[in-house]
Short mmCIF file of C-alpha atoms in Angstrom, two decimals:
data_model
loop_
_atom_site.label_atom_id
_atom_site.label_comp_id
_atom_site.label_asym_id
_atom_site.label_seq_id
_atom_site.Cartn_x
_atom_site.Cartn_y
_atom_site.Cartn_z
CA MET F 1 22.01 21.64 -10.46
CA LYS F 2 19.13 23.98 -9.69
CA MET F 3 17.23 22.78 -12.72
CA VAL F 4 18.55 18.99 -12.24
CA HIS F 5 16.59 19.61 -8.76
CA VAL F 6 13.80 21.29 -10.23
CA SER F 7 13.29 17.94 -12.95
CA ARG F 8 13.71 15.60 -10.21
CA SER F 9 11.03 17.73 -8.18
CA ARG F 10 8.78 17.60 -11.07
CA LEU F 11 9.29 14.09 -11.82
CA GLY F 12 8.56 13.21 -8.01
CA LEU F 13 5.30 15.13 -8.04
CA LEU F 14 4.36 12.88 -11.52
CA VAL F 15 5.07 9.95 -9.88
CA TRP F 16 3.01 11.03 -6.61
CA ALA F 17 0.33 12.17 -8.44
CA SER F 18 0.00 8.90 -10.37
CA THR F 19 -0.02 6.90 -7.59
CA ALA F 20 -2.35 8.85 -5.71
CA THR F 21 -4.71 9.08 -8.66
CA ILE F 22 -4.79 5.49 -9.62
CA SER F 23 -5.04 4.55 -5.42
CA THR F 24 -7.95 6.61 -5.47
CA VAL F 25 -9.66 4.87 -8.31
CA VAL F 26 -9.06 1.28 -6.84
CA ALA F 27 -9.91 2.11 -3.40
CA LEU F 28 -13.57 3.57 -4.60
CA VAL F 29 -14.04 0.84 -6.68
CA SER F 30 -13.14 -1.63 -4.14
CA TYR F 31 -15.83 0.20 -1.51
CA ARG F 32 -18.46 -1.33 -3.72
CA TYR F 33 -18.15 -4.55 -1.64
CA LEU F 34 -19.04 -2.81 1.48
CA VAL F 35 -22.93 -2.00 -0.06
CA GLY F 36 -22.94 -5.37 -2.40
CA GLN F 37 -23.14 -3.36 -5.53
CA GLY F 38 -21.31 -3.97 -8.67
CA PRO F 39 -19.81 -7.57 -10.06
CA VAL F 40 -18.01 -9.68 -7.53
CA PRO F 41 -15.37 -12.06 -9.65
CA PRO F 42 -16.38 -15.89 -9.29
CA ASN F 43 -13.28 -16.79 -7.78
CA ILE F 44 -13.99 -13.97 -4.61
CA ALA F 45 -17.49 -14.99 -4.41
CA ALA F 46 -16.08 -18.81 -4.34
CA ASN F 47 -14.05 -17.66 -0.88
CA ARG F 48 -15.38 -19.68 1.99
CA HIS F 49 -15.24 -16.94 4.34
CA PHE F 50 -16.49 -14.40 1.87
CA ASP F 51 -19.54 -12.77 3.98
CA PRO F 52 -18.23 -10.55 5.99
CA TRP F 53 -14.59 -10.81 5.58
CA ILE F 54 -14.37 -9.33 2.25
CA ALA F 55 -16.35 -6.14 3.33
CA VAL F 56 -13.75 -5.86 6.47
CA HIS F 57 -10.80 -6.50 3.93
CA ALA F 58 -12.42 -4.09 1.47
CA ALA F 59 -12.99 -1.60 4.19
CA GLY F 60 -9.38 -1.43 5.74
CA ALA F 61 -6.98 -2.17 2.48
CA ALA F 62 -9.22 0.50 0.52
CA THR F 63 -9.29 3.45 3.16
CA ALA F 64 -5.48 2.77 3.62
CA LEU F 65 -4.77 2.79 -0.43
CA LEU F 66 -6.88 6.03 -0.17
CA LEU F 67 -4.70 7.88 2.30
CA GLY F 68 -1.63 6.44 2.13
CA PRO F 69 -0.21 8.76 -0.48
CA TRP F 70 -1.30 11.93 1.48
CA GLN F 71 1.17 10.61 4.13
CA PHE F 72 4.24 11.28 1.79
CA ARG F 73 3.43 15.00 1.03
CA PRO F 74 6.15 17.04 2.55
CA ARG F 75 4.06 20.16 2.92
CA LEU F 76 1.40 18.30 4.97
CA ARG F 77 3.62 16.60 7.37
CA VAL F 78 5.14 20.09 8.14
CA ARG F 79 2.27 22.92 7.90
CA TRP F 80 -0.72 20.34 9.33
CA PRO F 81 1.44 17.92 11.40
CA PHE F 82 -2.08 17.30 13.21
CA LEU F 83 -3.78 15.95 9.83
CA HIS F 84 -0.96 13.90 9.16
CA LYS F 85 -1.18 12.16 12.97
CA CYS F 86 -4.98 11.83 11.99
CA ILE F 87 -4.34 10.45 8.79
CA GLY F 88 -1.73 8.16 9.73
CA ARG F 89 -3.91 6.75 12.50
CA ILE F 90 -6.74 5.78 10.08
CA TYR F 91 -4.62 4.72 7.43
CA ALA F 92 -2.51 1.99 10.32
CA LEU F 93 -6.50 0.78 11.62
CA GLY F 94 -6.67 0.42 7.69
CA CYS F 95 -3.90 -1.57 7.41
CA ALA F 96 -4.51 -3.66 10.39
CA SER F 97 -8.17 -5.10 9.47
CA GLY F 98 -7.34 -4.87 6.22
CA GLY F 99 -4.40 -7.41 6.70
CA LEU F 100 -6.27 -9.41 9.45
CA ALA F 101 -8.91 -9.93 7.50
CA ALA F 102 -6.40 -11.07 4.24
CA LEU F 103 -5.29 -13.84 6.65
CA VAL F 104 -8.49 -14.78 7.10
CA LEU F 105 -9.82 -14.99 3.35
CA ALA F 106 -6.44 -16.54 2.46
CA THR F 107 -7.44 -20.08 4.12
CA GLY F 108 -10.77 -19.93 2.44
CA LEU F 109 -9.42 -19.53 -0.99
CA SER F 110 -10.90 -21.83 -3.52
CA SER F 111 -7.55 -21.69 -5.95
CA GLY F 112 -5.15 -24.07 -3.75
CA PRO F 113 -2.42 -23.89 -0.91
CA VAL F 114 0.23 -21.82 -3.15
CA ALA F 115 -2.47 -18.60 -3.78
CA GLY F 116 -3.17 -18.74 -0.10
CA ALA F 117 0.56 -18.72 1.29
CA GLY F 118 1.43 -16.10 -1.06
CA PHE F 119 -1.93 -13.86 0.04
CA ALA F 120 -1.21 -14.92 3.69
CA ALA F 121 2.44 -14.23 3.68
CA LEU F 122 1.51 -10.40 2.09
CA GLY F 123 -1.25 -9.88 4.67
CA LEU F 124 1.62 -10.78 7.51
CA ALA F 125 4.19 -8.98 5.81
CA TRP F 126 1.54 -5.75 5.68
CA LEU F 127 0.65 -5.74 9.58
CA ILE F 128 4.48 -6.20 10.27
CA THR F 129 5.98 -3.24 8.49
CA THR F 130 2.83 -1.07 9.52
CA GLY F 131 3.04 -2.35 13.34
CA LEU F 132 6.95 -1.64 13.23
CA ALA F 133 6.15 1.99 11.62
CA VAL F 134 3.20 2.73 14.33
CA ARG F 135 6.24 1.36 16.98
CA GLU F 136 8.84 3.53 15.51
CA VAL F 137 6.79 6.71 15.69
CA LEU F 138 5.76 6.08 18.97
CA ALA F 139 9.75 5.71 20.20
CA GLY F 140 10.24 9.12 18.25
CA ARG F 141 12.61 7.58 15.76
CA ILE F 142 11.07 9.63 12.97
CA ALA F 143 13.09 8.50 10.01
CA SER F 144 12.94 5.06 11.04
CA HIS F 145 9.12 5.53 11.00
CA ARG F 146 9.34 6.67 7.49
CA ARG F 147 11.43 3.97 5.91
CA TRP F 148 8.82 1.50 7.54
CA MET F 149 6.26 3.40 6.03
CA ILE F 150 7.26 3.00 2.23
CA ARG F 151 7.25 -0.48 3.06
CA SER F 152 3.87 -0.85 4.46
CA PHE F 153 2.51 1.52 1.47
CA ALA F 154 4.43 -0.28 -1.15
CA LEU F 155 2.26 -3.44 0.31
CA THR F 156 -0.89 -1.62 0.09
CA LEU F 157 0.00 -1.04 -3.40
CA SER F 158 -0.34 -4.49 -3.87
CA ALA F 159 -4.11 -3.97 -4.36
CA VAL F 160 -3.12 -1.89 -7.58
CA THR F 161 -0.34 -4.43 -8.93
CA LEU F 162 -3.26 -7.11 -8.44
CA ARG F 163 -5.40 -5.81 -10.90
CA ILE F 164 -2.61 -4.53 -13.21
CA TYR F 165 -1.70 -8.28 -13.62
CA LEU F 166 -4.67 -10.29 -13.63
CA PRO F 167 -5.94 -9.20 -17.08
CA LEU F 168 -2.62 -9.86 -18.29
CA SER F 169 -3.05 -13.20 -18.11
CA ASP F 170 -6.31 -13.13 -20.43
CA VAL F 171 -3.91 -11.11 -22.91
CA PHE F 172 -1.19 -13.53 -23.06
CA ASN F 173 -3.46 -16.55 -22.91
CA VAL F 174 -2.36 -17.73 -19.45
CA GLU F 175 -4.83 -20.13 -17.90
CA PHE F 176 -6.69 -18.41 -14.83
CA LEU F 177 -5.23 -20.71 -11.78
CA THR F 178 -2.10 -20.73 -13.02
CA ALA F 179 -1.62 -16.74 -13.10
CA TYR F 180 -3.51 -16.30 -9.90
CA ARG F 181 -1.25 -18.81 -8.00
CA THR F 182 1.76 -16.25 -9.91
CA ILE F 183 0.05 -12.75 -8.79
CA ALA F 184 -0.57 -14.06 -5.72
CA TRP F 185 3.19 -13.44 -5.16
CA ALA F 186 3.96 -11.32 -7.90
CA CYS F 187 1.49 -8.51 -6.56
CA TRP F 188 3.45 -7.90 -3.67
CA LEU F 189 7.07 -9.54 -3.75
CA PRO F 190 8.41 -6.95 -6.40
CA ASN F 191 6.96 -3.96 -4.88
CA LEU F 192 8.69 -4.81 -1.45
CA LEU F 193 11.77 -5.35 -4.17
CA LEU F 194 11.32 -1.79 -5.25
CA ALA F 195 10.87 -0.20 -2.00
CA GLU F 196 14.26 -1.90 -0.83
CA LEU F 197 15.95 -0.56 -3.96
CA PHE F 198 14.45 3.13 -3.11
CA LEU F 199 15.84 2.95 0.13
CA TRP F 200 19.50 1.44 -0.16
CA ARG F 201 19.90 4.12 -3.10
CA ARG F 202 18.24 7.02 -1.62
CA PRO F 203 18.87 7.14 2.41
CA THR F 204 18.72 11.05 2.34
CA SER F 205 15.56 11.13 -0.14
CA VAL F 206 13.40 14.11 -0.02
CA LEU F 207 10.77 12.33 2.33
CA PHE F 208 13.48 12.68 5.07
CA ALA F 209 14.14 16.00 4.43
CA HIS F 210 11.15 17.74 6.30
CA PRO F 211 11.14 17.34 10.01
CA VAL F 212 7.92 17.47 11.94
CA THR F 213 7.03 19.93 14.30
CA THR F 214 7.47 17.69 17.25
CA SER F 215 9.11 14.15 18.21
CA LYS F 216 5.98 12.41 17.41
CA GLU F 217 4.51 13.07 13.99
#
């Protein structure tokens, strides 16, 4: 049993490290919108609300993506609860600004209402899950807070899955607009489904096994 536990711990660490690494890379690349450097995809540049909302969205979403993985390190929560709180507040602000900007950008897409509805639904779900996570921690309901944080970060990771799916449209020779309308939904719905499956199968996972030192993280 001890060997199984160690193997699971190593697997969990590997999954976390992989997620943190790719999240960091995507976040750092996305910050280019803040300084106006680097290529801008034509469909993004064609958005009616590109300026200034793409910079607002990139700043918030990239920051949330960069910091999000660290909120799931039990040692950080236990040893440095104040740092955990600070990172959590910045993460929530990033989600809020990124989500609100996503709602604006969704109305300016040149790829049509299907894609716009997909990204708007993502922005709304992101705001709701993060808002509920904040509400629960303020009420001292820590286990519920962590469950909503998992859902929130699953949606934050849509920035990663989006960038994985887009090149696949070229690989499978799918017309861009068709692919983009599909990806507007596919980049986040499976993420949320996987989060729900994880929470259903592991309600007492290691994420809930390490209490913090205060009742309000």
